[in-house]
mmCIF file with all atom_site columns, C-alpha atoms in Angstrom:
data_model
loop_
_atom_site.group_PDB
_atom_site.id
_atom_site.type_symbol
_atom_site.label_atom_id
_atom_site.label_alt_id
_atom_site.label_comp_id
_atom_site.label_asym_id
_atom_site.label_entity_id
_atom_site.label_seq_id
_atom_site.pdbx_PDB_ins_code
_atom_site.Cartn_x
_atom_site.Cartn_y
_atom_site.Cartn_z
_atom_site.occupancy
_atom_site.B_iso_or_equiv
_atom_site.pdbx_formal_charge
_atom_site.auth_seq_id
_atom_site.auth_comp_id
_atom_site.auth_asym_id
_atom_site.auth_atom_id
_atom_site.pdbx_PDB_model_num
ATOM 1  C CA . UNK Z 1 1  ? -8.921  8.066   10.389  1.00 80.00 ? 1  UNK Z CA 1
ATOM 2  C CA . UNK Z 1 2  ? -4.916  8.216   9.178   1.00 85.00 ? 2  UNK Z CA 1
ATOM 3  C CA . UNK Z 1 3  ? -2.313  7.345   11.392  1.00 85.00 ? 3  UNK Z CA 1
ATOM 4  C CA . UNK Z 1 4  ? 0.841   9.549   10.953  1.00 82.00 ? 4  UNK Z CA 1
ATOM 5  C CA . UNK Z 1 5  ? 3.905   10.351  12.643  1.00 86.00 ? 5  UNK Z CA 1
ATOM 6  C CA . UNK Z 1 6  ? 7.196   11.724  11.257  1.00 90.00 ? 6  UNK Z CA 1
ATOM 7  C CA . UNK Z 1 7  ? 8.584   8.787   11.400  1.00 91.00 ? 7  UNK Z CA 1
ATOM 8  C CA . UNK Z 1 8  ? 6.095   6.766   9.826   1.00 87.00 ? 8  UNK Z CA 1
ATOM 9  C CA . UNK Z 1 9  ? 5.808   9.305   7.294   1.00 87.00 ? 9  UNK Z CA 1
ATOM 10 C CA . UNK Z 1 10 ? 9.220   9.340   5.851   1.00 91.00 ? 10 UNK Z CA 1
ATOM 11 C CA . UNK Z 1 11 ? 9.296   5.456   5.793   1.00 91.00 ? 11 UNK Z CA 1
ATOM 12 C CA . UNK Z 1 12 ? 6.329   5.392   4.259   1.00 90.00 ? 12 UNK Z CA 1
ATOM 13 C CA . UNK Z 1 13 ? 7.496   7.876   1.306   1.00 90.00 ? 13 UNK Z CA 1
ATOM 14 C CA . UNK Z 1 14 ? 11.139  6.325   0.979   1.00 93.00 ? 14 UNK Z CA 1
ATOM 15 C CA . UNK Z 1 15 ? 9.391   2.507   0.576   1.00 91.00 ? 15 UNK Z CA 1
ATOM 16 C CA . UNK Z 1 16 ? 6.568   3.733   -2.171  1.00 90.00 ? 16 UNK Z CA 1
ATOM 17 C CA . UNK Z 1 17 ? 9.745   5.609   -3.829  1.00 91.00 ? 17 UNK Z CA 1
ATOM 18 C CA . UNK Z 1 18 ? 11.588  2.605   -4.363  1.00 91.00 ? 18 UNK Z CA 1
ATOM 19 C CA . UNK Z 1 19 ? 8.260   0.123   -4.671  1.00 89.00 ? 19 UNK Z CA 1
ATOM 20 C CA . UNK Z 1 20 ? 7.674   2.685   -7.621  1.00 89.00 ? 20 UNK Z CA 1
ATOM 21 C CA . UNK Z 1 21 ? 10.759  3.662   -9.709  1.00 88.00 ? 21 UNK Z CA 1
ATOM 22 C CA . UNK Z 1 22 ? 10.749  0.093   -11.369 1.00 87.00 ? 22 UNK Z CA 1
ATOM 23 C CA . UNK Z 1 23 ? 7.392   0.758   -12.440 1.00 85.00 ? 23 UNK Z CA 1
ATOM 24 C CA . UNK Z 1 24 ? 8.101   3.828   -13.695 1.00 87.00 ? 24 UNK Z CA 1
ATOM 25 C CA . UNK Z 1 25 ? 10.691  2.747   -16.536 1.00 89.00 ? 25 UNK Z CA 1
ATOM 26 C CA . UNK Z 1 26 ? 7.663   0.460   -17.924 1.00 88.00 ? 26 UNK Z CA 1
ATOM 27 C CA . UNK Z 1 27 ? 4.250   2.646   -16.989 1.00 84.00 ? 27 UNK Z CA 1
ATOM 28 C CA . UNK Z 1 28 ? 5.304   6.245   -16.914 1.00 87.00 ? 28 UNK Z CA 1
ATOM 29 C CA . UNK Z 1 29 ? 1.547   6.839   -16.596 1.00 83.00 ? 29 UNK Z CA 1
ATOM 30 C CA . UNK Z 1 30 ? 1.722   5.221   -13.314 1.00 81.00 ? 30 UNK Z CA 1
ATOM 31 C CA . UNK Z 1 31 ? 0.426   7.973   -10.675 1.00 81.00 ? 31 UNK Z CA 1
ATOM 32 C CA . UNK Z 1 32 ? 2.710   8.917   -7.453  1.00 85.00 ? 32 UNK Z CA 1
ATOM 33 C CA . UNK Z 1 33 ? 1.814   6.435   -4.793  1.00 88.00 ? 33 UNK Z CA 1
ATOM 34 C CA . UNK Z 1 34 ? 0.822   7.235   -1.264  1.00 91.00 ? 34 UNK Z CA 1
ATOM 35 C CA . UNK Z 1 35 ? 0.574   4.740   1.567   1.00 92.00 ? 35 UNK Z CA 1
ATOM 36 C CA . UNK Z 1 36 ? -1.730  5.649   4.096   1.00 92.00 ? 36 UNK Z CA 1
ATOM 37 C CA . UNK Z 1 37 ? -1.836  3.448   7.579   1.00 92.00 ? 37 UNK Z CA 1
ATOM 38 C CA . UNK Z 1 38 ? -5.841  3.751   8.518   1.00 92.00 ? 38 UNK Z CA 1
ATOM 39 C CA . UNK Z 1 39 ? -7.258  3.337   12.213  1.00 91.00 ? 39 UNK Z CA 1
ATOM 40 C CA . UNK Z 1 40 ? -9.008  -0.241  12.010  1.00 90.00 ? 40 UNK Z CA 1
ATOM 41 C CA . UNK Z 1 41 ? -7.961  -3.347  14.023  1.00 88.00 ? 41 UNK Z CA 1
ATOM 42 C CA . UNK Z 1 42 ? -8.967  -5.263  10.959  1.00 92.00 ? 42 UNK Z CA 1
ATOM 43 C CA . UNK Z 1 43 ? -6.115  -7.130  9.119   1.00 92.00 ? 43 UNK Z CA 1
ATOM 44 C CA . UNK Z 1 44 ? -7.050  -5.044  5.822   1.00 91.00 ? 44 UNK Z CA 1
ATOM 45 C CA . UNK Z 1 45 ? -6.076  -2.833  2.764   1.00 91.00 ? 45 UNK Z CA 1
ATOM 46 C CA . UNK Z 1 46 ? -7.404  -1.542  -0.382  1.00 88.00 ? 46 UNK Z CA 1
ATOM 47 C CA . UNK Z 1 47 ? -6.824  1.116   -3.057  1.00 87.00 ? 47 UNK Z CA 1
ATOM 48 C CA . UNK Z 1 48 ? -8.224  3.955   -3.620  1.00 85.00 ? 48 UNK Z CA 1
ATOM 49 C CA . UNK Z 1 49 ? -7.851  5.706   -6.397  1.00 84.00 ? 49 UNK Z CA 1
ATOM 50 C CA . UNK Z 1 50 ? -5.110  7.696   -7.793  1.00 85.00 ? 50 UNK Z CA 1
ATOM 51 C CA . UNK Z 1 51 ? -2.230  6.146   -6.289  1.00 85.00 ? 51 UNK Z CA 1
ATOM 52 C CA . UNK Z 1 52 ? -3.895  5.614   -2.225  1.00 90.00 ? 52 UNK Z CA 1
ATOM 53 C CA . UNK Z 1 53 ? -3.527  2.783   -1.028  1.00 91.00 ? 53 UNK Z CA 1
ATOM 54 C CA . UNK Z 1 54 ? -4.685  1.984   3.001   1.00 92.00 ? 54 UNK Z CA 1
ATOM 55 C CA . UNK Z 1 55 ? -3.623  -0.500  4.913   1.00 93.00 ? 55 UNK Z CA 1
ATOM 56 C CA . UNK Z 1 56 ? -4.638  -1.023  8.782   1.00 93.00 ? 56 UNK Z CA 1
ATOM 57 C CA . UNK Z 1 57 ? -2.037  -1.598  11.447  1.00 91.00 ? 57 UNK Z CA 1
ATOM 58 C CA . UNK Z 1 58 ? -3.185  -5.100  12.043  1.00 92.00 ? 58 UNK Z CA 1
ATOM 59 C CA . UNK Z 1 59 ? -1.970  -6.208  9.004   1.00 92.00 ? 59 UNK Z CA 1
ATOM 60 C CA . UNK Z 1 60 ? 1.411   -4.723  9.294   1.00 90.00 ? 60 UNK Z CA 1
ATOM 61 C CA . UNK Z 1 61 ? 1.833   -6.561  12.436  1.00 91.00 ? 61 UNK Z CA 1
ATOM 62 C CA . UNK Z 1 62 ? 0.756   -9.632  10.831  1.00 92.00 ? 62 UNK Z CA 1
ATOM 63 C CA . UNK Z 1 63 ? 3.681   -8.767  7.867   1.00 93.00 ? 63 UNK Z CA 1
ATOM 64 C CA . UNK Z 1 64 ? 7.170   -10.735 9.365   1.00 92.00 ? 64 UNK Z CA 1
ATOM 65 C CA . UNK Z 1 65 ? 9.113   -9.195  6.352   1.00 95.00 ? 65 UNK Z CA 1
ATOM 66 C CA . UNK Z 1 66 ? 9.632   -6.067  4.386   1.00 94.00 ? 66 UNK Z CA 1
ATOM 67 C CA . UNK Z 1 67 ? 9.079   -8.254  1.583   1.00 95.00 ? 67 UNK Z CA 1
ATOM 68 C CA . UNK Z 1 68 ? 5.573   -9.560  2.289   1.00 95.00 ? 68 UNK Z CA 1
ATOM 69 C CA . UNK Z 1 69 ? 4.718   -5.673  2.883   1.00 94.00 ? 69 UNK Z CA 1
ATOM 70 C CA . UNK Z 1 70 ? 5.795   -4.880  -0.739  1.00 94.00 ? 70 UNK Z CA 1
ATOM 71 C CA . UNK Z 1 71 ? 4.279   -7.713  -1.670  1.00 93.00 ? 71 UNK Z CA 1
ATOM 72 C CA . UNK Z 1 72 ? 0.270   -6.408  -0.352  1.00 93.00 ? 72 UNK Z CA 1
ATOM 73 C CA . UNK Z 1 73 ? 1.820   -2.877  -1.828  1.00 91.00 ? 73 UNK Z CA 1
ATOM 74 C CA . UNK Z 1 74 ? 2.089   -4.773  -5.310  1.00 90.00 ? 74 UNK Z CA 1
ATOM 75 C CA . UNK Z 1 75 ? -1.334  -6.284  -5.442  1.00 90.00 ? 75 UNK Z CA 1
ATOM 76 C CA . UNK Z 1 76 ? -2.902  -2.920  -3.999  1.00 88.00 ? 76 UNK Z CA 1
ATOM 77 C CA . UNK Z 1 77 ? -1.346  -1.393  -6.857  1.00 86.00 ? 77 UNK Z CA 1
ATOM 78 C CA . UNK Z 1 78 ? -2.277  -3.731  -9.828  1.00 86.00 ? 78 UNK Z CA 1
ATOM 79 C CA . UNK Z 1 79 ? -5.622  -3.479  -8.695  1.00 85.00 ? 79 UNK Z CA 1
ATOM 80 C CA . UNK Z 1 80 ? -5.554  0.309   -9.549  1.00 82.00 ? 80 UNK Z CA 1
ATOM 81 C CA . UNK Z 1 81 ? -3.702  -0.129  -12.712 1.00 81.00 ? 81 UNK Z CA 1
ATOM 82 C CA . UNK Z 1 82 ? -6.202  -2.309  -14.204 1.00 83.00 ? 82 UNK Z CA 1
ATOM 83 C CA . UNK Z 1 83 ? -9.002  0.013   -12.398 1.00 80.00 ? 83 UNK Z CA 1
ATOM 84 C CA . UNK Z 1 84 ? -10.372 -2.683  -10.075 1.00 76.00 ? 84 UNK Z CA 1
ATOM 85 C CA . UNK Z 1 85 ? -10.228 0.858   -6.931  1.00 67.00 ? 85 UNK Z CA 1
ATOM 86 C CA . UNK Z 1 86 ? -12.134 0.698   -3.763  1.00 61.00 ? 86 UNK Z CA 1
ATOM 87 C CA . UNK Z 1 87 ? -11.614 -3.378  -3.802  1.00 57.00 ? 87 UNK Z CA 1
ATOM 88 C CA . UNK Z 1 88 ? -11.194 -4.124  -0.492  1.00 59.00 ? 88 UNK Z CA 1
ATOM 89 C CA . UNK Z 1 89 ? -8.793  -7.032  0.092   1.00 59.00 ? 89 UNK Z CA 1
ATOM 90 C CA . UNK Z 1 90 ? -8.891  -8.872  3.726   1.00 61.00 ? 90 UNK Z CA 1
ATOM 91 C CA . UNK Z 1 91 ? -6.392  -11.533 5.291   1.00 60.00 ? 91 UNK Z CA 1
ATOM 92 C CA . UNK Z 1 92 ? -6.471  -13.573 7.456   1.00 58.00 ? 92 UNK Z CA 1
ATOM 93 C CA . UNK Z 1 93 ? -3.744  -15.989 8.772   1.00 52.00 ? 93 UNK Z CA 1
#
């Protein structure tokens, strides 16, 4: 299942805003993005299609920096603009 909360929610939609306006000036095509945080323990997240992209609360805890967030929000991404969806991506420490 989705985790959501207000407050999660408007982060969420504020960081894919600015992790996508860059991307917009070169790949107009680019569809709206959507971060979903998904119910798993496991230190995980993959695309899925049309601008989803899940990542599990495990791995956010494991993230020390906005950065390295964007950063897993990035590759999540490419994989969907070169087609490579439903690639799930796991990390480990």
């Amino acid at each position: 299942g989705e985790l959501t909360s207000p407050t999660i929610t408007a982060y969420l939609n504020e960081f894919s805003a600015r992790m996508l306006n860059p991307l917009l000036r070169h790949r107009p095509d680019t569809p709206p993005l959507r971060i979903r945080l998904i119910a798993t323990e496991e230190p995980i997240a993959y695309s899925l299609g049309d601008g989803e992209i899940a990542i599990s609360p495990a791995l956010v805890r494991r993230l020390p920096t906005e950065a390295e967030f964007a950063f897993v929000v990035a590759h999540e991404l490419a994989h969907q603009l070169l087609g490579h969806t439903h690639q799930v991506d796991t990390f480990t420490s």
